[in-house]
Coordinates of C-alpha atoms in Angstrom, one line a residue:
X26 CA 182.8 107.5 104.6
X27 CA 184.2 109.0 101.7
X28 CA 186.5 106.3 100.0
X29 CA 187.9 107.4 96.4
X30 CA 189.6 103.9 95.2
X31 CA 193.4 105.0 93.5
X32 CA 194.0 104.0 90.3
X33 CA 195.5 100.8 89.7
X34 CA 198.6 100.5 87.2
X35 CA 201.5 98.1 86.3
X36 CA 205.0 98.8 87.9
X37 CA 206.6 100.0 84.6
X38 CA 203.8 102.7 84.2
X39 CA 205.3 104.4 87.4
X40 CA 208.8 103.7 86.8
X41 CA 209.4 100.0 88.3
X42 CA 211.1 97.2 86.5
X43 CA 208.8 94.1 87.5
X44 CA 211.5 92.7 87.9
X45 CA 212.7 94.6 90.5
X46 CA 209.1 93.8 92.7
X47 CA 209.9 90.1 91.2
X48 CA 213.5 90.2 92.8
X49 CA 211.8 91.7 95.7
X50 CA 209.9 88.9 96.6
X51 CA 211.8 85.9 96.1
X52 CA 213.8 88.0 99.2
X53 CA 211.4 87.8 101.0
X54 CA 209.9 84.6 100.6
X55 CA 212.4 82.3 99.5
X56 CA 214.9 84.1 102.7
X57 CA 213.9 82.6 105.5
X58 CA 213.6 85.3 107.6
X59 CA 210.3 86.1 107.1
X60 CA 206.4 84.9 106.1
X61 CA 204.6 87.2 104.2
X62 CA 200.7 88.9 105.0
X63 CA 200.3 91.7 102.7
X64 CA 202.1 93.8 100.7
X65 CA 201.3 97.1 98.8
X66 CA 203.5 99.0 96.8
X67 CA 202.7 102.7 96.0
X68 CA 204.3 105.4 93.5
X69 CA 203.1 108.2 92.4
X70 CA 199.3 107.7 94.3
X71 CA 199.0 104.8 92.3
X72 CA 199.4 101.1 93.4
X73 CA 201.2 99.1 91.3
X74 CA 201.6 96.3 93.1
X75 CA 199.1 94.1 95.7
X76 CA 198.7 90.8 97.1
X77 CA 198.4 88.8 100.2
X78 CA 199.6 85.4 100.8
X79 CA 195.7 83.4 101.4
X80 CA 194.4 82.2 103.9
X81 CA 195.4 86.2 104.6
X82 CA 193.0 88.6 102.4
X83 CA 193.0 91.9 101.6
X84 CA 189.6 93.5 103.3
X85 CA 191.4 91.7 107.1
X86 CA 192.9 93.9 109.4
X87 CA 195.4 92.5 110.6
X88 CA 197.1 93.1 114.0
X89 CA 199.2 96.1 113.5
X90 CA 201.5 96.5 117.1
X91 CA 203.2 99.1 117.0
X92 CA 202.3 101.1 113.9
X93 CA 199.1 102.1 116.2
X94 CA 201.6 104.4 117.2
X95 CA 201.5 106.6 114.1
X96 CA 197.6 106.7 114.7
X97 CA 197.9 107.7 118.1
X98 CA 200.1 110.6 117.2
X99 CA 198.4 111.2 114.0
X100 CA 195.3 111.8 117.1
X101 CA 197.5 114.1 119.1
X102 CA 198.6 116.1 115.4
X103 CA 194.7 116.7 114.8
X104 CA 193.5 117.3 118.4
X105 CA 196.4 120.3 118.6
X106 CA 194.8 121.4 114.7
X107 CA 191.4 121.8 116.5
X108 CA 192.9 123.7 119.1
X109 CA 192.0 121.3 121.9
X110 CA 195.2 120.3 123.4
X111 CA 199.4 122.4 122.3
X112 CA 202.6 119.6 122.5
X113 CA 204.0 122.1 125.5
X114 CA 200.9 120.9 127.1
X115 CA 202.1 119.5 130.8
X116 CA 201.0 115.8 130.5
X117 CA 199.7 116.1 134.6
X118 CA 197.7 118.6 133.7
X119 CA 195.7 116.2 131.8
X120 CA 195.4 113.9 134.7
X121 CA 195.5 115.7 138.2
X122 CA 193.9 112.9 140.5
X123 CA 196.2 110.5 139.2
X124 CA 199.4 113.3 139.5
X125 CA 201.4 111.4 142.9
X126 CA 200.1 113.6 145.5
X127 CA 203.9 115.9 145.2
X128 CA 205.1 114.8 141.6
X129 CA 208.7 115.3 141.4
X130 CA 209.6 118.6 138.8
X131 CA 210.7 116.4 135.9
X132 CA 207.3 114.6 135.9
X133 CA 206.0 118.2 136.1
X134 CA 207.8 119.4 133.4
X135 CA 206.8 116.5 131.0
X136 CA 205.5 117.7 127.8
X137 CA 203.1 116.1 125.0
X138 CA 206.1 116.7 122.5
X139 CA 208.1 114.9 125.2
X140 CA 205.7 111.8 124.4
X141 CA 205.5 112.1 121.1
X142 CA 208.8 111.8 121.2
X143 CA 209.4 108.9 123.7
X144 CA 211.2 110.5 125.7
X145 CA 209.6 110.9 128.5
X146 CA 212.3 110.5 131.1
X147 CA 211.9 107.0 131.8
X148 CA 213.4 103.5 131.7
X149 CA 211.2 100.9 133.4
X150 CA 208.1 100.4 131.1
X151 CA 205.5 98.0 132.3
X152 CA 204.3 94.6 130.9
X153 CA 200.4 95.0 131.0
X154 CA 197.3 97.1 131.2
X155 CA 195.8 96.9 134.8
X156 CA 193.0 99.1 135.6
X157 CA 195.3 101.4 136.9
X158 CA 197.9 101.6 135.0
X159 CA 198.4 105.0 134.2
X160 CA 198.6 105.8 137.8
X161 CA 201.6 103.2 137.7
X162 CA 203.4 105.3 135.2
X163 CA 202.8 108.5 136.4
X164 CA 204.5 107.2 140.4
X165 CA 207.7 105.6 138.1
X166 CA 211.1 107.1 138.5
X167 CA 212.5 109.6 135.7
X168 CA 215.8 109.0 135.6
X169 CA 216.2 111.8 132.4
X170 CA 215.3 114.8 132.4
X171 CA 212.4 115.0 129.3
X172 CA 213.2 115.0 125.8
X173 CA 216.5 114.5 125.7
X174 CA 217.0 110.8 125.9
X175 CA 215.3 108.2 123.8
X176 CA 213.9 105.1 125.5
X177 CA 210.4 103.5 123.5
X178 CA 207.9 102.4 125.7
X179 CA 204.6 101.0 124.5
X180 CA 202.5 103.1 127.2
X181 CA 204.0 106.2 126.9
X182 CA 202.1 106.4 123.9
X183 CA 199.2 104.8 125.0
X184 CA 199.0 107.9 127.5
X185 CA 198.7 110.0 124.3
X186 CA 195.4 108.6 123.6
X187 CA 194.6 108.9 127.3
X188 CA 194.9 112.6 127.0
X189 CA 193.0 112.5 123.2
X190 CA 190.2 110.7 124.9
X191 CA 190.4 112.8 128.1
X192 CA 190.4 116.3 125.5
X193 CA 187.7 114.4 123.2
X194 CA 185.7 113.1 125.7
X195 CA 185.4 109.8 123.1
X196 CA 187.3 107.1 122.4
X197 CA 190.3 107.3 120.4
X198 CA 189.1 105.8 117.7
X199 CA 185.7 107.3 118.1
X200 CA 187.8 110.7 117.9
X201 CA 189.2 109.7 114.7
X202 CA 186.7 108.4 112.6
X203 CA 185.0 111.5 111.0
X204 CA 188.6 113.5 111.7
X205 CA 190.8 111.2 109.9
X206 CA 188.7 107.6 108.6
X207 CA 186.1 109.0 106.8
X208 CA 188.3 111.6 105.4
X209 CA 191.1 109.3 103.6
X210 CA 189.2 106.0 103.1
X211 CA 189.4 103.8 105.7
X212 CA 186.6 102.0 107.4
X213 CA 186.1 102.3 110.4
X214 CA 184.0 99.2 110.8
X215 CA 186.7 97.5 110.4
X216 CA 189.0 98.8 113.0
X217 CA 189.4 97.8 116.6
X218 CA 191.7 98.5 119.2
X219 CA 192.6 96.6 122.1
X220 CA 191.1 98.9 124.8
X221 CA 193.8 98.9 128.9
X222 CA 191.7 97.9 132.6
X223 CA 189.9 101.7 132.8
X224 CA 188.8 101.0 129.1
X225 CA 191.7 103.5 126.9
X226 CA 192.9 102.5 123.9
X227 CA 196.2 101.3 124.3
X228 CA 197.3 103.8 121.6
X229 CA 200.8 101.7 122.0
X230 CA 199.8 98.3 120.4
X231 CA 196.1 97.7 120.0
X232 CA 195.1 98.6 117.0
X233 CA 194.0 96.5 113.8
X234 CA 193.7 97.9 110.4
X235 CA 194.6 96.3 106.9
X236 CA 197.1 96.7 104.7
X237 CA 195.9 98.9 102.7
X238 CA 195.4 101.1 105.4
X239 CA 198.1 102.4 106.6
X240 CA 199.1 102.6 103.2
X241 CA 196.8 105.5 103.4
X242 CA 197.8 106.8 106.3
X243 CA 201.4 107.3 105.5
X244 CA 200.3 108.6 101.8
X245 CA 199.0 111.4 104.1
X246 CA 201.9 112.1 105.7
X247 CA 203.9 112.0 102.7
X248 CA 201.3 114.6 101.2
X249 CA 202.1 116.8 104.4
X250 CA 199.2 116.7 105.5
X251 CA 196.8 117.1 103.1
X252 CA 194.1 114.7 101.2
X253 CA 192.3 116.0 98.0
X254 CA 193.1 118.9 99.0
X255 CA 191.9 118.8 102.3
X256 CA 194.2 119.8 105.2
X257 CA 193.8 117.5 108.4
X258 CA 197.0 118.1 110.1
X259 CA 199.5 120.9 110.0
X260 CA 202.1 121.8 107.9
X261 CA 204.7 122.1 110.5
X262 CA 203.5 118.9 112.4
X263 CA 204.2 116.8 109.6
X264 CA 207.2 118.3 108.9
X265 CA 208.7 117.6 112.7
X266 CA 207.0 114.1 112.5
X267 CA 208.7 112.7 110.0
X268 CA 212.6 114.0 111.0
X269 CA 214.7 112.9 113.8
X270 CA 214.1 114.3 116.7
X271 CA 215.7 112.0 118.8
X272 CA 218.9 110.2 118.5
X273 CA 218.2 106.0 118.8
X274 CA 221.3 104.6 118.1
X275 CA 222.5 104.5 121.5
X276 CA 219.4 102.6 122.9
X277 CA 220.4 100.1 120.5
X278 CA 223.8 99.8 121.5
X279 CA 223.0 96.0 121.9
X280 CA 221.2 95.3 118.5
X281 CA 223.5 97.4 116.0
X282 CA 222.5 94.5 113.3
X283 CA 218.7 96.2 113.4
X284 CA 220.5 99.1 111.8
X285 CA 217.0 100.8 110.9
X286 CA 216.7 101.0 114.4
X287 CA 219.3 103.0 115.4
X288 CA 218.7 106.6 113.0
X289 CA 216.5 108.4 114.8
X290 CA 212.6 109.0 115.4
X291 CA 210.3 111.5 114.5
X292 CA 207.1 111.6 116.0
X293 CA 206.0 108.0 116.9
X294 CA 207.4 107.2 113.7
X295 CA 211.0 105.9 112.4
X296 CA 213.8 107.3 110.8
X297 CA 215.2 105.0 108.1
X298 CA 218.6 104.0 106.5
X299 CA 217.6 105.3 103.3
X300 CA 218.5 109.3 103.2
X301 CA 214.8 110.8 104.1
X302 CA 212.6 108.0 104.1
X303 CA 210.4 107.4 106.9
X304 CA 208.1 104.2 108.5
X305 CA 205.6 103.3 110.9
X306 CA 206.8 100.3 112.2
X307 CA 205.1 97.4 114.5
X308 CA 206.4 94.2 115.8
X309 CA 207.1 91.5 113.2
X310 CA 207.8 93.7 110.7
X311 CA 204.4 95.8 110.4
X312 CA 205.7 99.0 107.8
X313 CA 204.4 101.9 105.6
X314 CA 207.1 102.4 104.7
X315 CA 207.2 106.2 103.0
X316 CA 210.5 107.0 100.3
X317 CA 209.4 111.2 99.7
X318 CA 212.9 111.0 96.8
X319 CA 210.7 108.6 94.7
X320 CA 207.0 109.6 96.0
X321 CA 206.7 105.3 97.1
X322 CA 204.8 103.5 99.5
X323 CA 205.6 100.2 100.2
X324 CA 203.1 99.0 102.6
X325 CA 203.6 95.6 104.7
X326 CA 201.9 92.6 107.0
X327 CA 204.3 90.4 107.8
X328 CA 205.8 87.9 110.4
X329 CA 209.9 88.5 110.7
X330 CA 211.7 86.0 112.2
X331 CA 212.9 87.7 115.3
X332 CA 215.7 85.0 116.9
X333 CA 216.2 84.7 120.9
X334 CA 213.0 86.7 121.3
X335 CA 211.0 83.8 120.1
X336 CA 212.7 81.5 122.2
X337 CA 214.1 79.3 118.6
X338 CA 216.9 80.7 117.1
X339 CA 218.5 77.4 116.6
X340 CA 216.0 77.1 113.9
X341 CA 217.5 79.5 112.0
X342 CA 221.5 79.6 111.3
X343 CA 221.3 82.8 108.6
X344 CA 223.5 86.1 109.8
X345 CA 223.3 89.2 109.6
X346 CA 226.0 92.2 108.5
X347 CA 227.5 92.9 111.7
X348 CA 229.5 89.9 111.8
X349 CA 229.9 87.0 111.2
X350 CA 227.5 85.6 114.3
X351 CA 225.5 88.4 114.4
X352 CA 221.9 87.1 114.9
X353 CA 219.3 88.1 111.5
X354 CA 216.3 90.1 112.5
X355 CA 213.9 89.2 110.4
X356 CA 211.9 93.2 110.3
X357 CA 215.2 94.3 109.3
X358 CA 215.8 91.8 106.5
X359 CA 213.2 92.9 105.0
X360 CA 213.9 96.8 105.0
X361 CA 217.3 95.5 103.2
X362 CA 215.5 94.0 100.6
X363 CA 213.6 96.4 99.8
X364 CA 216.1 99.5 100.0
X365 CA 218.8 96.9 98.2
X366 CA 216.9 94.8 95.7
X367 CA 213.7 98.0 95.0
X368 CA 214.0 101.1 95.7
X369 CA 217.0 101.6 93.5
X370 CA 215.7 99.9 90.4
X371 CA 213.1 102.8 90.2
X372 CA 213.5 105.5 88.0
X373 CA 212.7 108.9 86.9
X374 CA 210.4 108.4 83.9
X375 CA 207.7 105.6 82.8
X376 CA 209.4 102.2 81.7
X377 CA 208.4 99.8 78.4
X378 CA 206.1 98.2 78.9
X379 CA 207.6 94.0 78.9
X380 CA 206.3 90.2 79.7
X381 CA 207.1 90.7 83.2
X382 CA 204.2 92.7 84.4
X383 CA 201.9 90.2 82.7
X384 CA 203.9 87.9 85.3
X385 CA 204.0 89.6 88.5
X386 CA 200.6 89.9 87.8
X387 CA 199.7 86.5 87.8
X388 CA 202.7 85.5 90.6
X389 CA 200.6 88.2 93.0
X390 CA 197.6 86.6 91.9
X391 CA 198.4 83.6 93.0
X392 CA 200.3 83.6 96.8
X393 CA 199.5 81.6 99.3
X394 CA 201.2 80.5 103.0
X395 CA 202.9 77.1 102.3
X396 CA 201.4 74.5 103.9
X397 CA 202.9 73.9 107.2
X398 CA 203.3 70.2 106.3
X399 CA 203.5 67.4 103.9
X400 CA 201.5 64.6 104.4
X401 CA 203.3 61.4 104.9
X402 CA 199.3 59.1 104.8
X403 CA 198.6 58.3 100.9
X404 CA 194.7 57.9 102.2
X405 CA 195.0 61.0 104.3
X406 CA 192.2 63.2 102.7
X407 CA 189.4 59.9 102.4
X408 CA 189.9 59.0 106.8
X409 CA 186.2 58.9 108.3
X410 CA 186.2 59.5 111.7
X411 CA 184.3 60.3 114.4
X412 CA 186.3 61.0 117.6
X413 CA 185.2 62.1 121.0
X414 CA 187.5 63.6 123.3
X415 CA 186.8 63.2 127.3
X416 CA 189.6 64.5 129.8
X417 CA 191.2 62.3 132.0
X418 CA 192.2 65.2 134.7
X419 CA 195.4 67.4 135.0
X420 CA 196.5 69.2 131.9
X421 CA 193.5 70.8 129.5
X422 CA 194.8 71.7 125.7
X423 CA 193.5 75.1 125.3
X424 CA 192.6 76.5 120.9
X425 CA 192.6 80.0 122.7
X426 CA 195.2 82.6 121.0
X427 CA 198.1 82.7 122.3
X428 CA 201.1 86.0 122.0
X429 CA 204.7 84.7 121.1
X430 CA 206.2 87.2 123.1
X431 CA 205.9 86.3 126.7
X432 CA 204.5 89.9 128.1
X433 CA 201.5 89.1 125.9
X434 CA 200.5 85.9 126.5
X435 CA 197.7 85.1 127.9
X436 CA 196.3 81.2 129.1
X437 CA 192.9 80.1 128.8
X438 CA 191.5 77.2 131.2
X439 CA 191.5 74.6 128.3
X440 CA 188.7 72.2 126.8
X441 CA 187.2 68.9 129.0
X442 CA 185.5 67.7 125.5
X443 CA 186.8 67.9 121.6
X444 CA 185.1 65.7 119.0
X445 CA 186.9 64.9 115.6
X446 CA 184.3 64.6 112.4
X447 CA 185.5 63.7 109.8
X448 CA 183.9 62.8 106.8
X449 CA 184.6 62.4 102.0
X450 CA 187.6 64.9 102.9
X451 CA 185.5 67.4 105.2
X452 CA 187.0 67.5 108.3
X453 CA 185.1 69.7 111.5
X454 CA 186.4 70.0 115.4
X455 CA 184.3 71.0 118.0
X456 CA 184.9 72.3 122.0
X457 CA 183.7 74.1 124.4
X458 CA 186.0 76.4 125.9
X459 CA 185.6 80.1 127.0
X460 CA 182.6 80.2 128.0
X461 CA 181.2 79.1 124.6
X462 CA 180.4 75.9 122.0
X463 CA 182.8 76.8 119.5
X464 CA 183.4 74.6 116.3
X465 CA 185.7 74.7 113.3
X466 CA 185.8 73.1 109.4
X467 CA 189.5 72.4 109.0
X468 CA 190.6 72.0 105.5
X469 CA 191.9 68.5 104.7
X470 CA 192.8 68.8 101.3
X471 CA 196.4 70.7 102.3
X472 CA 194.8 74.1 101.9
X473 CA 192.5 76.8 104.6
X474 CA 189.7 76.7 106.1
X475 CA 188.7 80.3 107.4
X476 CA 185.9 80.1 109.9
X477 CA 185.7 81.9 114.0
X478 CA 185.9 81.4 117.4
X479 CA 185.4 83.6 120.3
X480 CA 187.9 84.4 122.9
X481 CA 186.9 88.1 123.6
X482 CA 183.5 89.4 125.0
X483 CA 183.2 92.4 122.1
X484 CA 185.4 90.9 119.8
X485 CA 184.7 87.1 117.0
X486 CA 188.7 86.5 115.7
X487 CA 189.2 85.4 112.1
X488 CA 191.3 81.6 112.5
X489 CA 192.5 79.6 109.0
X490 CA 192.2 75.7 110.3
X491 CA 194.8 73.2 107.5
X492 CA 194.9 69.3 108.8
X493 CA 197.0 66.1 108.0
X494 CA 197.4 62.7 109.0
X495 CA 201.4 62.7 110.0
X496 CA 201.1 58.8 110.6
X497 CA 198.4 56.6 110.0
X498 CA 197.4 57.4 114.2
X499 CA 198.4 60.9 114.6
X500 CA 196.5 63.6 113.5
X501 CA 197.7 67.6 113.0
X502 CA 195.9 70.7 113.3
X503 CA 197.6 74.3 112.8
X504 CA 195.5 77.2 113.9
X505 CA 196.5 80.4 112.2
X506 CA 195.3 83.8 113.9
X507 CA 195.4 85.5 110.5
X508 CA 194.5 88.7 112.3
X509 CA 197.8 88.4 114.1
X510 CA 201.2 86.8 113.3
X511 CA 200.6 83.8 115.6
X512 CA 200.0 80.0 115.0
X513 CA 198.6 77.6 117.2
X514 CA 199.7 74.1 116.3
X515 CA 198.2 71.0 117.6
X516 CA 199.1 67.0 117.6
X517 CA 196.3 64.5 118.0
X518 CA 198.3 60.7 118.9
X519 CA 195.7 58.1 119.1
X520 CA 196.5 54.7 120.9
X521 CA 194.0 52.1 122.7
X522 CA 191.3 54.5 124.0
X523 CA 193.5 57.4 124.5
X524 CA 194.7 60.0 123.1
X525 CA 197.3 62.8 123.7
X526 CA 196.9 65.9 123.1
X527 CA 200.1 68.3 122.3
X528 CA 200.1 71.8 121.6
X529 CA 202.1 74.0 120.2
X530 CA 202.6 77.9 119.8
X531 CA 204.2 79.3 117.1
X532 CA 204.9 83.1 115.0
X533 CA 204.7 82.2 111.6
X534 CA 207.0 79.1 109.9
X535 CA 208.8 80.2 112.7
X536 CA 209.4 77.1 114.9
X537 CA 206.6 75.6 117.4
X538 CA 207.0 76.2 121.7
X539 CA 206.0 73.4 123.1
X540 CA 202.8 74.6 125.6
X541 CA 201.8 71.3 126.9
X542 CA 200.4 68.4 126.6
X543 CA 197.2 66.8 127.9
X544 CA 196.1 63.1 127.8
X545 CA 192.3 62.5 127.2
X546 CA 189.7 58.8 127.0
X547 CA 189.2 58.6 123.4
X548 CA 186.2 56.5 122.6
X549 CA 186.7 56.3 118.2
X550 CA 184.1 55.8 115.6

């Protein structure tokens, strides 16, 4: 990999008042609409501000959700430049064995470009990726003429990654490694992409990359497809990718308060309300926003509040801009803060250095996700305990990752035996699940302890755990899956030889959904 580190500088050196970045941070940290994970700000090719909210970290890859789509579009653009495909190629020509025996005329006319602009013409969207997901997709009704009607569909994007894999003979990640990742400084060893049942990289939502990886990707687009003098993407491809190809307003008529989703779509890239700006965009606010007018990129990983989509809208009474009763959409509120507080403050010329610059640098080096609870027991950090829980049958607690949105949920069989060991301010949680004996250290001193869990045959997940005594007989654990926005929370209530284990699933700081309650026999020493 050929990686050249970006030059670092103060915000004032590139015409950005540190006070404006502080105001942006204040909105993000105290606005009640998001939990921040990572932030990088670049102007004129220099990184002028960066920070990660511990336990999230700069080198840690993070679930991109639909920001993955821009990586997939980039793979298509590179394949076009290499002559492996043309945007005018018919989709079913790549998969003759999967097409219906008598494809309808609209399917026969559907092109690669139609998929790039979310113009496949289908209204129905699949929920998962079984082995025959592509056969199912190609058999769906096509209600609109391809290329004329915008309809968001992650499976359509994954069809693009399947095309890249079909014409290249390797996985999309393998294809991108020498052609993109190695050239722009992305460490491919730290890139992950979930796979469909047939092994296809899920290009619509499955990528895991770092905050800086995403900034590097969008710098390639800002620079017209050229990196350090080498052309990677065609000039025309970049121009078309970053301008409106289809109108998205009609599709978002039911959510007018998400107005940055209403201004158009390019090649797997969203247009923005700021004139000329565009962004790579994933669920919960995974953003890499380009403002060409300012020669600026802002890359973000976060957990934005999604209201009713997470089924806990009651916990927030914040209002949006469209009507008094319009709900707040966290990712949109983040974009509002960017376009209203930060971008307007940018000056054409460098600014005098100020005390605010040093204050900002110190603040960004000390960012931290707030602790999930205030302990109620004064001696909570010094308790000694060894507790073995044995299942009584019925429901069992599970420590597996459970995404918030219903269509992404995965259930696990649960664990029959749990052991909690606590002494001298240290706590360890061990259990058997998913065919493995697993063990985590839980920070009981008011911070986070990172560890690893195995819930996937090919991936070891990084987690951060914090624990506290909520009452004399009630011990709680927060388990953050810090490669995503997900949190699992548990409460162990001990009572006369028994333990009740309550389990919730949450997205960042935003209210938990109760998942199950399990009862165990408890042997306490």
